[in-house]
Amino acid sequence: MLRQYLCELDAIPDGGSRGAILLAEGVERDIFLVRRGESVFAYVNSCPHTGATLNFQPGQFMSFDNYYIQCSIHAAQFRIHDGYCIYGPCLGFSLQRVVIEVSGRSVYGLGITPR
Ligand code: FES
C-alpha cells in the first residue's frame, strides 16, 4: 500500500475540512480531509448521488454547524466518522473512504477502500 504525504495536521482547520490529491494506482484522485481534534477522516470527493464533487468552494465540505459533511449540490449530509448518508437523495449510501495515517503532526494517505 502506498504511503503518501498529504499535509500537516494543522493545515486542516479543527472542526473543518480541506481538499487534497491522492495518487492511487497511478491516478490522481480528488479527496478531502475532515479534522476532529487529533483525528482525521478522509473520503473521495465524489457524491454517491451523481458522482459530482461535493464542494463548490475550495475546502468547504461541511454543513453550517460543522456536524456533517454536506454536498453543495443537493444538500445530502454524511456522518463524519464513516461517510454514511443520513439525509438527502443518496440516503443510505456512503462516501468512499480513504485510509489515513497521522504520524506526529503529518497526515498520510494509504489508499482508497474498495466500494
Ligand atoms: S450530487 Fe450530491 S446530493 Fe446530489
Short mmCIF file of N, CA and C and ligand atoms in Angstrom, two decimals:
data_model
loop_
_atom_site.label_atom_id
_atom_site.label_comp_id
_atom_site.label_asym_id
_atom_site.label_seq_id
_atom_site.Cartn_x
_atom_site.Cartn_y
_atom_site.Cartn_z
N MET A 1 0.85 -1.19 0.00
CA MET A 1 0.00 0.00 0.00
C MET A 1 0.89 1.24 0.00
N LEU A 2 0.52 2.23 -0.79
CA LEU A 2 1.32 3.44 -0.82
C LEU A 2 1.18 4.21 0.49
N ARG A 3 2.15 5.05 0.76
CA ARG A 3 2.06 5.95 1.90
C ARG A 3 2.46 7.32 1.37
N GLN A 4 1.46 8.16 1.18
CA GLN A 4 1.69 9.43 0.51
C GLN A 4 1.42 10.58 1.47
N TYR A 5 2.42 11.46 1.60
CA TYR A 5 2.25 12.64 2.45
C TYR A 5 1.17 13.54 1.85
N LEU A 6 0.23 13.99 2.69
CA LEU A 6 -0.83 14.86 2.22
C LEU A 6 -0.69 16.29 2.73
N CYS A 7 -0.49 16.43 4.04
CA CYS A 7 -0.37 17.77 4.61
C CYS A 7 -0.05 17.63 6.10
N GLU A 8 0.20 18.74 6.73
CA GLU A 8 0.33 18.76 8.19
C GLU A 8 -1.07 18.79 8.82
N LEU A 9 -1.18 18.20 10.00
CA LEU A 9 -2.46 18.18 10.71
C LEU A 9 -3.00 19.60 10.89
N ASP A 10 -2.12 20.52 11.23
CA ASP A 10 -2.57 21.89 11.50
C ASP A 10 -2.97 22.66 10.24
N ALA A 11 -2.75 22.06 9.07
CA ALA A 11 -3.21 22.68 7.83
C ALA A 11 -4.70 22.41 7.60
N ILE A 12 -5.28 21.53 8.44
CA ILE A 12 -6.73 21.26 8.38
C ILE A 12 -7.35 21.98 9.57
N PRO A 13 -8.29 22.91 9.35
CA PRO A 13 -8.89 23.58 10.49
C PRO A 13 -9.60 22.59 11.40
N ASP A 14 -9.37 22.69 12.71
CA ASP A 14 -10.02 21.76 13.64
C ASP A 14 -11.53 21.98 13.58
N GLY A 15 -12.27 20.91 13.29
CA GLY A 15 -13.72 21.02 13.09
C GLY A 15 -14.08 21.27 11.64
N GLY A 16 -13.09 21.47 10.79
CA GLY A 16 -13.34 21.78 9.39
C GLY A 16 -12.72 20.78 8.45
N SER A 17 -12.44 21.22 7.24
CA SER A 17 -12.04 20.30 6.18
C SER A 17 -11.12 20.99 5.19
N ARG A 18 -10.49 20.19 4.35
CA ARG A 18 -9.73 20.71 3.23
C ARG A 18 -9.62 19.64 2.16
N GLY A 19 -9.39 20.05 0.95
CA GLY A 19 -9.22 19.11 -0.15
C GLY A 19 -7.77 18.69 -0.27
N ALA A 20 -7.53 17.59 -0.99
CA ALA A 20 -6.19 17.10 -1.26
C ALA A 20 -6.24 16.22 -2.50
N ILE A 21 -5.06 15.90 -3.00
CA ILE A 21 -4.95 14.97 -4.12
C ILE A 21 -4.20 13.75 -3.65
N LEU A 22 -4.74 12.58 -3.92
CA LEU A 22 -4.08 11.31 -3.58
C LEU A 22 -3.79 10.57 -4.88
N LEU A 23 -2.54 10.18 -5.03
CA LEU A 23 -2.17 9.37 -6.19
C LEU A 23 -2.45 7.91 -5.84
N ALA A 24 -3.43 7.32 -6.50
CA ALA A 24 -3.84 5.95 -6.20
C ALA A 24 -3.84 5.14 -7.49
N GLU A 25 -3.03 4.10 -7.52
CA GLU A 25 -2.89 3.24 -8.70
C GLU A 25 -2.60 4.07 -9.94
N GLY A 26 -1.70 5.06 -9.79
CA GLY A 26 -1.25 5.86 -10.92
C GLY A 26 -2.21 6.95 -11.34
N VAL A 27 -3.31 7.11 -10.60
CA VAL A 27 -4.32 8.11 -10.97
C VAL A 27 -4.45 9.12 -9.84
N GLU A 28 -4.46 10.41 -10.17
CA GLU A 28 -4.68 11.44 -9.16
C GLU A 28 -6.16 11.48 -8.81
N ARG A 29 -6.46 11.26 -7.52
CA ARG A 29 -7.85 11.28 -7.07
C ARG A 29 -8.08 12.50 -6.18
N ASP A 30 -9.20 13.13 -6.41
CA ASP A 30 -9.63 14.29 -5.63
C ASP A 30 -10.24 13.76 -4.33
N ILE A 31 -9.63 14.09 -3.20
CA ILE A 31 -10.13 13.61 -1.91
C ILE A 31 -10.31 14.81 -0.97
N PHE A 32 -10.90 14.58 0.20
CA PHE A 32 -10.96 15.64 1.20
C PHE A 32 -10.77 15.04 2.58
N LEU A 33 -10.30 15.89 3.48
CA LEU A 33 -9.94 15.50 4.84
C LEU A 33 -10.80 16.30 5.80
N VAL A 34 -11.29 15.64 6.85
CA VAL A 34 -12.07 16.30 7.90
C VAL A 34 -11.33 16.07 9.21
N ARG A 35 -11.14 17.13 9.97
CA ARG A 35 -10.40 17.01 11.23
C ARG A 35 -11.32 17.21 12.43
N ARG A 36 -11.14 16.31 13.40
CA ARG A 36 -11.79 16.45 14.71
C ARG A 36 -10.69 16.28 15.75
N GLY A 37 -10.15 17.35 16.23
CA GLY A 37 -9.05 17.27 17.19
C GLY A 37 -7.83 16.65 16.55
N GLU A 38 -7.40 15.50 17.10
CA GLU A 38 -6.23 14.82 16.56
C GLU A 38 -6.62 13.75 15.53
N SER A 39 -7.92 13.58 15.29
CA SER A 39 -8.39 12.57 14.35
C SER A 39 -8.67 13.18 12.99
N VAL A 40 -8.37 12.40 11.95
CA VAL A 40 -8.63 12.83 10.58
C VAL A 40 -9.42 11.74 9.86
N PHE A 41 -10.45 12.14 9.13
CA PHE A 41 -11.26 11.24 8.32
C PHE A 41 -11.14 11.72 6.88
N ALA A 42 -11.10 10.79 5.96
CA ALA A 42 -10.90 11.20 4.56
C ALA A 42 -11.77 10.37 3.63
N TYR A 43 -12.23 11.03 2.56
CA TYR A 43 -13.11 10.39 1.58
C TYR A 43 -12.78 10.90 0.19
N VAL A 44 -13.14 10.08 -0.79
CA VAL A 44 -13.05 10.51 -2.18
C VAL A 44 -14.10 11.60 -2.40
N ASN A 45 -13.70 12.65 -3.12
CA ASN A 45 -14.60 13.78 -3.35
C ASN A 45 -15.54 13.46 -4.51
N SER A 46 -16.47 12.57 -4.25
CA SER A 46 -17.44 12.16 -5.26
C SER A 46 -18.74 11.79 -4.54
N CYS A 47 -19.79 12.52 -4.81
CA CYS A 47 -21.06 12.28 -4.13
C CYS A 47 -21.70 11.00 -4.65
N PRO A 48 -22.20 10.12 -3.77
CA PRO A 48 -22.85 8.90 -4.25
C PRO A 48 -24.14 9.15 -5.02
N HIS A 49 -24.68 10.37 -4.96
CA HIS A 49 -25.90 10.68 -5.70
C HIS A 49 -25.63 10.73 -7.20
N THR A 50 -24.68 11.56 -7.62
CA THR A 50 -24.42 11.73 -9.07
C THR A 50 -22.96 11.54 -9.45
N GLY A 51 -22.08 11.43 -8.46
CA GLY A 51 -20.65 11.35 -8.76
C GLY A 51 -19.98 12.71 -8.83
N ALA A 52 -20.75 13.78 -8.65
CA ALA A 52 -20.19 15.13 -8.69
C ALA A 52 -19.31 15.38 -7.46
N THR A 53 -18.41 16.36 -7.57
CA THR A 53 -17.65 16.76 -6.39
C THR A 53 -18.59 17.42 -5.38
N LEU A 54 -18.29 17.25 -4.10
CA LEU A 54 -19.21 17.71 -3.07
C LEU A 54 -19.13 19.23 -2.85
N ASN A 55 -17.96 19.78 -3.00
CA ASN A 55 -17.77 21.19 -2.65
C ASN A 55 -17.86 22.08 -3.89
N PHE A 56 -18.32 23.32 -3.66
CA PHE A 56 -18.27 24.28 -4.75
C PHE A 56 -17.26 25.38 -4.46
N GLN A 57 -16.71 25.36 -3.25
CA GLN A 57 -15.62 26.27 -2.92
C GLN A 57 -14.48 25.43 -2.34
N PRO A 58 -13.23 25.84 -2.55
CA PRO A 58 -12.11 25.06 -2.02
C PRO A 58 -12.22 24.87 -0.50
N GLY A 59 -12.08 23.62 -0.05
CA GLY A 59 -12.02 23.34 1.39
C GLY A 59 -13.35 23.35 2.10
N GLN A 60 -14.46 23.60 1.38
CA GLN A 60 -15.78 23.72 2.03
C GLN A 60 -16.58 22.43 1.83
N PHE A 61 -16.47 21.51 2.77
CA PHE A 61 -17.14 20.21 2.66
C PHE A 61 -18.14 19.99 3.78
N MET A 62 -18.34 20.99 4.64
CA MET A 62 -19.10 20.75 5.86
C MET A 62 -20.43 21.51 5.84
N SER A 63 -21.37 21.02 6.67
CA SER A 63 -22.61 21.74 6.91
C SER A 63 -22.31 23.01 7.71
N PHE A 64 -23.27 23.89 7.79
CA PHE A 64 -23.09 25.16 8.51
C PHE A 64 -22.55 24.96 9.92
N ASP A 65 -23.13 23.96 10.61
CA ASP A 65 -22.76 23.74 12.01
C ASP A 65 -21.53 22.83 12.16
N ASN A 66 -20.97 22.39 11.04
CA ASN A 66 -19.79 21.50 11.03
C ASN A 66 -20.06 20.12 11.64
N TYR A 67 -21.34 19.75 11.80
CA TYR A 67 -21.65 18.42 12.35
C TYR A 67 -21.58 17.33 11.28
N TYR A 68 -21.82 17.72 10.04
CA TYR A 68 -21.88 16.73 8.97
C TYR A 68 -21.08 17.22 7.76
N ILE A 69 -20.64 16.24 6.97
CA ILE A 69 -20.15 16.54 5.63
C ILE A 69 -21.40 16.83 4.79
N GLN A 70 -21.33 17.84 3.95
CA GLN A 70 -22.52 18.19 3.16
C GLN A 70 -22.18 18.40 1.70
N CYS A 71 -22.96 17.81 0.84
CA CYS A 71 -22.80 18.03 -0.60
C CYS A 71 -23.43 19.37 -0.96
N SER A 72 -22.72 20.17 -1.74
CA SER A 72 -23.20 21.51 -2.06
C SER A 72 -24.27 21.50 -3.15
N ILE A 73 -24.47 20.38 -3.82
CA ILE A 73 -25.39 20.38 -4.96
C ILE A 73 -26.85 20.16 -4.51
N HIS A 74 -27.12 19.04 -3.83
CA HIS A 74 -28.50 18.78 -3.37
C HIS A 74 -28.56 18.60 -1.86
N ALA A 75 -27.50 19.03 -1.16
CA ALA A 75 -27.50 19.13 0.31
C ALA A 75 -27.54 17.80 1.05
N ALA A 76 -27.14 16.70 0.42
CA ALA A 76 -27.03 15.44 1.16
C ALA A 76 -26.04 15.63 2.32
N GLN A 77 -26.33 14.98 3.45
CA GLN A 77 -25.44 15.07 4.61
C GLN A 77 -24.93 13.69 4.98
N PHE A 78 -23.65 13.64 5.37
CA PHE A 78 -22.96 12.39 5.65
C PHE A 78 -22.31 12.48 7.03
N ARG A 79 -22.32 11.35 7.75
CA ARG A 79 -21.63 11.32 9.04
C ARG A 79 -20.13 11.44 8.82
N ILE A 80 -19.48 12.12 9.72
CA ILE A 80 -18.05 12.35 9.57
C ILE A 80 -17.26 11.05 9.76
N HIS A 81 -17.64 10.24 10.74
CA HIS A 81 -16.78 9.11 11.11
C HIS A 81 -16.85 7.94 10.14
N ASP A 82 -17.93 7.82 9.35
CA ASP A 82 -17.99 6.70 8.42
C ASP A 82 -18.52 7.07 7.03
N GLY A 83 -18.86 8.35 6.81
CA GLY A 83 -19.28 8.79 5.48
C GLY A 83 -20.66 8.32 5.07
N TYR A 84 -21.45 7.83 6.03
CA TYR A 84 -22.78 7.30 5.72
C TYR A 84 -23.78 8.45 5.55
N CYS A 85 -24.57 8.39 4.50
CA CYS A 85 -25.53 9.46 4.22
C CYS A 85 -26.76 9.31 5.10
N ILE A 86 -27.06 10.37 5.88
CA ILE A 86 -28.20 10.31 6.80
C ILE A 86 -29.32 11.25 6.35
N TYR A 87 -29.08 12.00 5.25
CA TYR A 87 -30.12 12.92 4.77
C TYR A 87 -29.85 13.23 3.30
N GLY A 88 -30.91 13.26 2.50
CA GLY A 88 -30.76 13.67 1.11
C GLY A 88 -31.02 12.55 0.13
N PRO A 89 -30.78 12.83 -1.16
CA PRO A 89 -31.17 11.90 -2.22
C PRO A 89 -30.35 10.60 -2.27
N CYS A 90 -29.21 10.54 -1.57
CA CYS A 90 -28.43 9.29 -1.54
C CYS A 90 -28.46 8.67 -0.15
N LEU A 91 -29.59 8.90 0.54
CA LEU A 91 -29.81 8.33 1.88
C LEU A 91 -29.47 6.84 1.89
N GLY A 92 -28.64 6.43 2.85
CA GLY A 92 -28.29 5.02 2.97
C GLY A 92 -27.04 4.62 2.21
N PHE A 93 -26.55 5.50 1.33
CA PHE A 93 -25.30 5.23 0.62
C PHE A 93 -24.16 5.90 1.39
N SER A 94 -22.94 5.56 1.00
CA SER A 94 -21.78 6.10 1.73
C SER A 94 -20.76 6.68 0.77
N LEU A 95 -20.01 7.64 1.29
CA LEU A 95 -18.83 8.14 0.60
C LEU A 95 -17.77 7.04 0.60
N GLN A 96 -16.88 7.09 -0.37
CA GLN A 96 -15.81 6.10 -0.45
C GLN A 96 -14.65 6.55 0.44
N ARG A 97 -14.27 5.70 1.36
CA ARG A 97 -13.31 6.08 2.39
C ARG A 97 -11.87 6.02 1.88
N VAL A 98 -11.06 6.93 2.37
CA VAL A 98 -9.62 6.94 2.13
C VAL A 98 -8.95 6.58 3.45
N VAL A 99 -8.04 5.64 3.41
CA VAL A 99 -7.33 5.23 4.63
C VAL A 99 -6.22 6.25 4.90
N ILE A 100 -6.20 6.73 6.14
CA ILE A 100 -5.33 7.82 6.55
C ILE A 100 -4.45 7.36 7.71
N GLU A 101 -3.27 7.89 7.76
CA GLU A 101 -2.41 7.69 8.94
C GLU A 101 -1.92 9.06 9.39
N VAL A 102 -2.05 9.32 10.69
CA VAL A 102 -1.48 10.55 11.25
C VAL A 102 -0.26 10.13 12.05
N SER A 103 0.88 10.62 11.63
CA SER A 103 2.15 10.27 12.27
C SER A 103 2.82 11.56 12.72
N GLY A 104 2.97 11.72 14.04
CA GLY A 104 3.42 13.02 14.54
C GLY A 104 2.37 14.05 14.21
N ARG A 105 2.74 15.08 13.47
CA ARG A 105 1.77 16.10 13.04
C ARG A 105 1.53 16.03 11.54
N SER A 106 1.96 14.92 10.92
CA SER A 106 1.83 14.78 9.47
C SER A 106 0.72 13.80 9.12
N VAL A 107 0.01 14.09 8.03
CA VAL A 107 -1.10 13.26 7.59
C VAL A 107 -0.70 12.57 6.28
N TYR A 108 -0.88 11.25 6.24
CA TYR A 108 -0.54 10.45 5.07
C TYR A 108 -1.78 9.74 4.56
N GLY A 109 -1.86 9.59 3.27
CA GLY A 109 -2.88 8.75 2.67
C GLY A 109 -2.29 7.40 2.35
N LEU A 110 -3.06 6.34 2.66
CA LEU A 110 -2.55 4.97 2.44
C LEU A 110 -3.27 4.28 1.29
N GLY A 111 -4.40 4.80 0.88
CA GLY A 111 -5.13 4.17 -0.22
C GLY A 111 -6.61 4.38 -0.10
N ILE A 112 -7.33 3.95 -1.10
CA ILE A 112 -8.78 4.10 -1.16
C ILE A 112 -9.40 2.73 -0.95
N THR A 113 -10.38 2.66 -0.07
CA THR A 113 -11.03 1.37 0.18
C THR A 113 -11.95 1.03 -1.00
N PRO A 114 -12.04 -0.25 -1.34
CA PRO A 114 -12.96 -0.63 -2.42
C PRO A 114 -14.40 -0.37 -1.99
N ARG A 115 -15.28 -0.14 -2.94
CA ARG A 115 -16.71 0.06 -2.60
C ARG A 115 -17.34 -1.24 -2.17
S1 FES B 1 -24.95 15.48 -6.19
FE1 FES B 1 -24.63 15.35 -4.01
S2 FES B 1 -26.63 15.34 -3.21
FE2 FES B 1 -26.94 15.38 -5.36
#
